[in-house]
mmCIF file of C-alpha atoms in Angstrom:
data_model
loop_
_atom_site.group_PDB
_atom_site.id
_atom_site.type_symbol
_atom_site.label_atom_id
_atom_site.label_comp_id
_atom_site.label_asym_id
_atom_site.label_seq_id
_atom_site.Cartn_x
_atom_site.Cartn_y
_atom_site.Cartn_z
ATOM 1 C CA MET Y 12 -11.382 197.634 188.804
ATOM 2 C CA ALA Y 13 -12.855 196.085 192.055
ATOM 3 C CA ARG Y 14 -16.467 196.156 192.308
ATOM 4 C CA PRO Y 15 -18.098 197.993 195.475
ATOM 5 C CA LYS Y 16 -18.935 195.358 198.240
ATOM 6 C CA VAL Y 17 -22.617 195.006 199.240
ATOM 7 C CA GLY Y 18 -21.872 196.231 202.667
ATOM 8 C CA ASP Y 19 -20.437 199.452 201.419
ATOM 9 C CA ILE Y 20 -23.382 200.107 199.089
ATOM 10 C CA GLU Y 21 -25.990 199.420 201.900
ATOM 11 C CA ARG Y 22 -23.883 201.862 204.126
ATOM 12 C CA SER Y 23 -23.880 204.616 201.442
ATOM 13 C CA ASN Y 24 -27.615 204.127 200.804
ATOM 14 C CA SER Y 25 -28.335 204.377 204.608
ATOM 15 C CA ALA Y 26 -26.180 207.505 204.915
ATOM 16 C CA ASP Y 27 -28.007 209.293 201.859
ATOM 17 C CA LYS Y 28 -31.429 208.300 203.294
ATOM 18 C CA MET Y 29 -30.424 209.866 206.650
ATOM 19 C CA GLU Y 30 -29.150 213.039 205.023
ATOM 20 C CA LYS Y 31 -32.402 213.337 203.275
ATOM 21 C CA ILE Y 32 -34.372 212.633 206.476
ATOM 22 C CA LEU Y 33 -32.455 215.479 208.249
ATOM 23 C CA GLN Y 34 -32.830 217.889 205.530
ATOM 24 C CA GLY Y 35 -36.572 217.183 205.280
ATOM 25 C CA ALA Y 36 -36.718 217.571 209.030
ATOM 26 C CA MET Y 37 -34.918 220.679 209.069
ATOM 27 C CA GLN Y 38 -37.412 222.107 206.471
ATOM 28 C CA GLU Y 39 -40.314 220.824 208.591
ATOM 29 C CA PHE Y 40 -39.194 221.909 212.099
ATOM 30 C CA LEU Y 41 -38.216 225.499 210.797
ATOM 31 C CA ALA Y 42 -41.687 225.961 209.031
ATOM 32 C CA HIS Y 43 -44.011 224.333 211.697
ATOM 33 C CA GLY Y 44 -41.978 224.358 214.935
ATOM 34 C CA TYR Y 45 -40.942 221.386 217.048
ATOM 35 C CA ALA Y 46 -44.472 220.710 218.489
ATOM 36 C CA SER Y 47 -46.364 220.913 215.158
ATOM 37 C CA THR Y 48 -44.061 218.844 213.171
ATOM 38 C CA SER Y 49 -44.868 215.136 213.008
ATOM 39 C CA MET Y 50 -42.869 212.128 211.582
ATOM 40 C CA ASP Y 51 -45.148 211.610 208.875
ATOM 41 C CA ARG Y 52 -44.352 215.374 207.740
ATOM 42 C CA VAL Y 53 -40.861 214.579 207.875
ATOM 43 C CA ALA Y 54 -41.140 211.398 205.854
ATOM 44 C CA GLU Y 55 -43.044 213.150 203.256
ATOM 45 C CA ALA Y 56 -40.469 216.046 203.083
ATOM 46 C CA ALA Y 57 -37.633 213.568 202.791
ATOM 47 C CA GLY Y 58 -39.270 211.319 200.397
ATOM 48 C CA VAL Y 59 -39.013 208.273 202.263
ATOM 49 C CA SER Y 60 -41.409 206.086 204.154
ATOM 50 C CA LYS Y 61 -42.348 206.728 207.879
ATOM 51 C CA ALA Y 62 -40.767 203.225 208.664
ATOM 52 C CA THR Y 63 -37.368 204.308 207.271
ATOM 53 C CA VAL Y 64 -37.512 207.583 209.516
ATOM 54 C CA TYR Y 65 -38.160 205.402 212.598
ATOM 55 C CA SER Y 66 -35.290 202.842 211.449
ATOM 56 C CA HIS Y 67 -32.697 205.759 211.560
ATOM 57 C CA PHE Y 68 -34.422 207.723 214.519
ATOM 58 C CA GLN Y 69 -36.291 206.404 217.477
ATOM 59 C CA ASP Y 70 -38.605 209.342 217.782
ATOM 60 C CA LYS Y 71 -38.928 212.937 216.984
ATOM 61 C CA LYS Y 72 -37.053 213.985 220.136
ATOM 62 C CA GLY Y 73 -33.986 211.610 218.763
ATOM 63 C CA LEU Y 74 -34.418 213.437 215.299
ATOM 64 C CA PHE Y 75 -34.358 216.912 216.594
ATOM 65 C CA LYS Y 76 -31.394 216.042 218.762
ATOM 66 C CA ALA Y 77 -29.556 214.494 215.675
ATOM 67 C CA LEU Y 78 -30.185 217.810 213.750
ATOM 68 C CA ILE Y 79 -28.715 219.874 216.670
ATOM 69 C CA GLU Y 80 -25.497 217.535 216.659
ATOM 70 C CA LYS Y 81 -25.207 217.969 213.148
ATOM 71 C CA LEU Y 82 -25.455 221.641 213.261
ATOM 72 C CA ALA Y 83 -22.820 221.635 216.097
ATOM 73 C CA ARG Y 84 -20.239 219.589 214.195
ATOM 74 C CA LYS Y 85 -20.716 221.956 211.194
ATOM 75 C CA ARG Y 86 -20.471 225.161 213.180
ATOM 76 C CA PHE Y 87 -17.639 223.925 215.698
ATOM 77 C CA TYR Y 88 -15.232 222.505 212.838
ATOM 78 C CA SER Y 89 -15.761 225.402 210.461
ATOM 79 C CA ILE Y 90 -14.925 227.935 213.235
ATOM 80 C CA LEU Y 91 -12.523 226.240 215.606
ATOM 81 C CA GLY Y 92 -11.242 223.551 213.434
ATOM 82 C CA SER Y 93 -10.529 219.875 214.437
ATOM 83 C CA GLN Y 94 -6.907 220.741 216.046
ATOM 84 C CA PRO Y 95 -6.291 222.631 219.209
ATOM 85 C CA LEU Y 96 -5.982 226.443 218.578
ATOM 86 C CA LYS Y 97 -2.352 227.387 218.050
ATOM 87 C CA GLY Y 98 -0.579 230.768 217.258
ATOM 88 C CA GLU Y 99 -0.187 234.215 218.342
ATOM 89 C CA PRO Y 100 -3.055 235.441 220.462
ATOM 90 C CA TYR Y 101 -3.998 238.590 218.571
ATOM 91 C CA VAL Y 102 -4.010 236.780 215.257
ATOM 92 C CA VAL Y 103 -5.965 233.686 216.641
ATOM 93 C CA LEU Y 104 -8.506 235.551 218.680
ATOM 94 C CA ARG Y 105 -9.159 237.887 216.030
ATOM 95 C CA ARG Y 106 -9.530 235.306 213.251
ATOM 96 C CA LEU Y 107 -11.633 233.019 215.527
ATOM 97 C CA ALA Y 108 -13.978 235.993 216.201
ATOM 98 C CA ALA Y 109 -14.269 237.138 212.611
ATOM 99 C CA THR Y 110 -14.879 233.645 211.353
ATOM 100 C CA ALA Y 111 -17.566 233.002 213.767
ATOM 101 C CA LEU Y 112 -19.350 236.312 213.193
ATOM 102 C CA ASP Y 113 -19.148 235.847 209.368
ATOM 103 C CA GLN Y 114 -20.679 232.341 209.621
ATOM 104 C CA MET Y 115 -23.232 233.147 212.015
ATOM 105 C CA VAL Y 116 -24.512 236.359 210.376
ATOM 106 C CA ASN Y 117 -24.598 234.839 206.775
ATOM 107 C CA ASP Y 118 -26.027 231.413 207.794
ATOM 108 C CA GLN Y 119 -29.848 232.024 207.616
ATOM 109 C CA GLU Y 120 -30.587 228.501 208.402
ATOM 110 C CA TYR Y 121 -28.502 228.696 211.408
ATOM 111 C CA GLN Y 122 -30.317 231.957 212.624
ATOM 112 C CA SER Y 123 -33.712 230.481 211.875
ATOM 113 C CA PHE Y 124 -32.855 227.385 213.930
ATOM 114 C CA GLU Y 125 -31.688 229.589 216.723
ATOM 115 C CA ARG Y 126 -35.198 231.378 216.724
ATOM 116 C CA LEU Y 127 -36.882 227.902 216.695
ATOM 117 C CA LEU Y 128 -34.666 226.748 219.702
ATOM 118 C CA MET Y 129 -35.272 229.885 221.655
ATOM 119 C CA GLY Y 130 -38.952 229.921 221.035
ATOM 120 C CA GLU Y 131 -39.291 225.941 222.053
ATOM 121 C CA SER Y 132 -36.872 226.164 224.936
ATOM 122 C CA ALA Y 133 -39.545 226.819 227.710
ATOM 123 C CA ARG Y 134 -41.678 224.028 226.619
ATOM 124 C CA PHE Y 135 -38.759 221.877 225.557
ATOM 125 C CA PRO Y 136 -35.813 222.620 227.963
ATOM 126 C CA GLU Y 137 -34.035 219.276 227.263
ATOM 127 C CA LEU Y 138 -33.610 220.013 223.626
ATOM 128 C CA ALA Y 139 -32.272 223.539 224.378
ATOM 129 C CA GLN Y 140 -29.639 221.934 226.711
ATOM 130 C CA VAL Y 141 -28.636 219.507 223.873
ATOM 131 C CA PHE Y 142 -27.730 222.735 221.870
ATOM 132 C CA ILE Y 143 -25.769 224.138 224.900
ATOM 133 C CA TYR Y 144 -24.025 220.778 225.451
ATOM 134 C CA SER Y 145 -23.159 220.207 221.716
ATOM 135 C CA ILE Y 146 -21.924 223.847 220.587
ATOM 136 C CA ALA Y 147 -21.590 226.072 223.595
ATOM 137 C CA LYS Y 148 -19.864 223.697 225.998
ATOM 138 C CA PRO Y 149 -17.070 222.564 223.636
ATOM 139 C CA ALA Y 150 -16.492 226.227 222.224
ATOM 140 C CA ILE Y 151 -15.839 227.317 225.767
ATOM 141 C CA GLU Y 152 -13.663 224.459 226.511
ATOM 142 C CA THR Y 153 -11.546 224.989 223.674
ATOM 143 C CA ILE Y 154 -10.980 228.672 224.031
ATOM 144 C CA THR Y 155 -10.380 228.353 227.710
ATOM 145 C CA LYS Y 156 -7.554 225.677 227.024
ATOM 146 C CA TYR Y 157 -6.066 228.098 224.606
ATOM 147 C CA LEU Y 158 -6.016 231.089 226.831
ATOM 148 C CA THR Y 159 -4.563 228.829 229.626
ATOM 149 C CA ALA Y 160 -1.786 227.879 227.387
ATOM 150 C CA HIS Y 161 -0.938 231.685 227.135
ATOM 151 C CA PRO Y 162 0.072 232.805 230.603
ATOM 152 C CA GLU Y 163 1.559 235.803 229.039
ATOM 153 C CA LEU Y 164 -1.893 237.287 228.588
ATOM 154 C CA ASN Y 165 -2.098 237.345 232.268
ATOM 155 C CA ILE Y 166 -5.627 236.427 232.426
ATOM 156 C CA PRO Y 167 -6.953 235.622 235.816
ATOM 157 C CA ASP Y 168 -9.912 233.701 234.794
ATOM 158 C CA PRO Y 169 -9.524 231.989 231.193
ATOM 159 C CA GLU Y 170 -13.140 230.214 231.480
ATOM 160 C CA ALA Y 171 -14.915 233.463 232.305
ATOM 161 C CA THR Y 172 -12.890 235.238 229.541
ATOM 162 C CA ALA Y 173 -13.887 232.566 226.915
ATOM 163 C CA ARG Y 174 -17.445 233.068 228.038
ATOM 164 C CA ILE Y 175 -17.222 236.775 227.558
ATOM 165 C CA LEU Y 176 -15.671 236.221 223.923
ATOM 166 C CA ILE Y 177 -18.438 233.931 222.923
ATOM 167 C CA GLY Y 178 -21.386 235.697 224.545
ATOM 168 C CA SER Y 179 -20.391 238.929 223.125
ATOM 169 C CA LEU Y 180 -20.465 237.325 219.602
ATOM 170 C CA VAL Y 181 -23.601 235.491 220.203
ATOM 171 C CA HIS Y 182 -25.341 238.661 221.622
ATOM 172 C CA PHE Y 183 -24.209 240.607 218.466
ATOM 173 C CA VAL Y 184 -25.850 238.178 216.142
ATOM 174 C CA ILE Y 185 -29.117 237.749 218.530
ATOM 175 C CA THR Y 186 -29.557 241.544 218.481
ATOM 176 C CA GLN Y 187 -28.338 242.639 215.077
ATOM 177 C CA GLU Y 188 -29.703 239.667 212.976
ATOM 178 C CA ILE Y 189 -32.145 237.292 214.763
ATOM 179 C CA MET Y 190 -34.282 239.978 216.539
ATOM 180 C CA HIS Y 191 -33.740 242.379 213.555
ATOM 181 C CA GLY Y 192 -32.046 245.185 215.439
ATOM 182 C CA LYS Y 193 -29.212 246.217 213.345
ATOM 183 C CA GLU Y 194 -31.190 249.336 212.242
ATOM 184 C CA ILE Y 195 -31.954 250.293 215.621
ATOM 185 C CA ILE Y 196 -28.379 249.597 217.383
ATOM 186 C CA PRO Y 197 -26.185 249.485 214.136
ATOM 187 C CA MET Y 198 -22.499 248.337 214.612
ATOM 188 C CA GLU Y 199 -20.051 247.158 211.883
ATOM 189 C CA SER Y 200 -18.701 243.671 212.958
ATOM 190 C CA ASP Y 201 -15.126 244.653 212.806
ATOM 191 C CA ARG Y 202 -15.702 247.219 215.567
ATOM 192 C CA LEU Y 203 -16.928 244.436 218.021
ATOM 193 C CA ILE Y 204 -13.950 242.047 216.792
ATOM 194 C CA ASP Y 205 -11.489 244.859 217.407
ATOM 195 C CA ALA Y 206 -12.648 245.618 220.684
ATOM 196 C CA LEU Y 207 -12.815 242.190 221.911
ATOM 197 C CA THR Y 208 -9.384 241.338 220.759
ATOM 198 C CA HIS Y 209 -7.930 244.462 222.403
ATOM 199 C CA LEU Y 210 -9.489 243.797 225.625
ATOM 200 C CA ILE Y 211 -8.267 240.280 226.067
ATOM 201 C CA VAL Y 212 -4.865 240.772 224.469
ATOM 202 C CA ASN Y 213 -4.199 243.972 226.404
ATOM 203 C CA CYS Y 214 -4.662 242.413 229.754
ATOM 204 C CA ALA Y 215 -0.873 241.338 229.443
ATOM 205 C CA GLU Y 216 0.159 245.141 229.494
#
């Protein structure tokens, strides 16, 4: 059996340390906010030296951006997949909406990170823009491309329709979960999913 190469071991160790740093950073940012989190805190939470943190991430802003990008990859590929959307519109759109809501509603870390971003966006708008660029923009583009590829839906503005779909799902999660409003304006997620799918697919009729 071939022994692992030194370079492979070093890359594996580096990846493990980076993951520990990102986990420690997430813990600290959620507990203390962006402004009050220091690289010293992150290093302690990750169980690595401060020098190790800086060897992977230039500064706190770069570390926070890396966290956003990691979250974006997880969220984007788990919901939209790595391949272009294909299939019958009613099935594809309903599955997409259901998967997105299920993951956003049941992922407490994602909700906490959303709260953090919204709370810090006034002081650090460039960090909020990374979130929009990494998550919202590719999602809008992917769904717009799918809707454009289905002229039978008779949608005059696929991009605006994609924004309506995504915006409705995000608004549902914000009002029901992030801002704790589900007892004030309760609604089952299936009702929203059915209504959105019906509105988009029945434009063709």
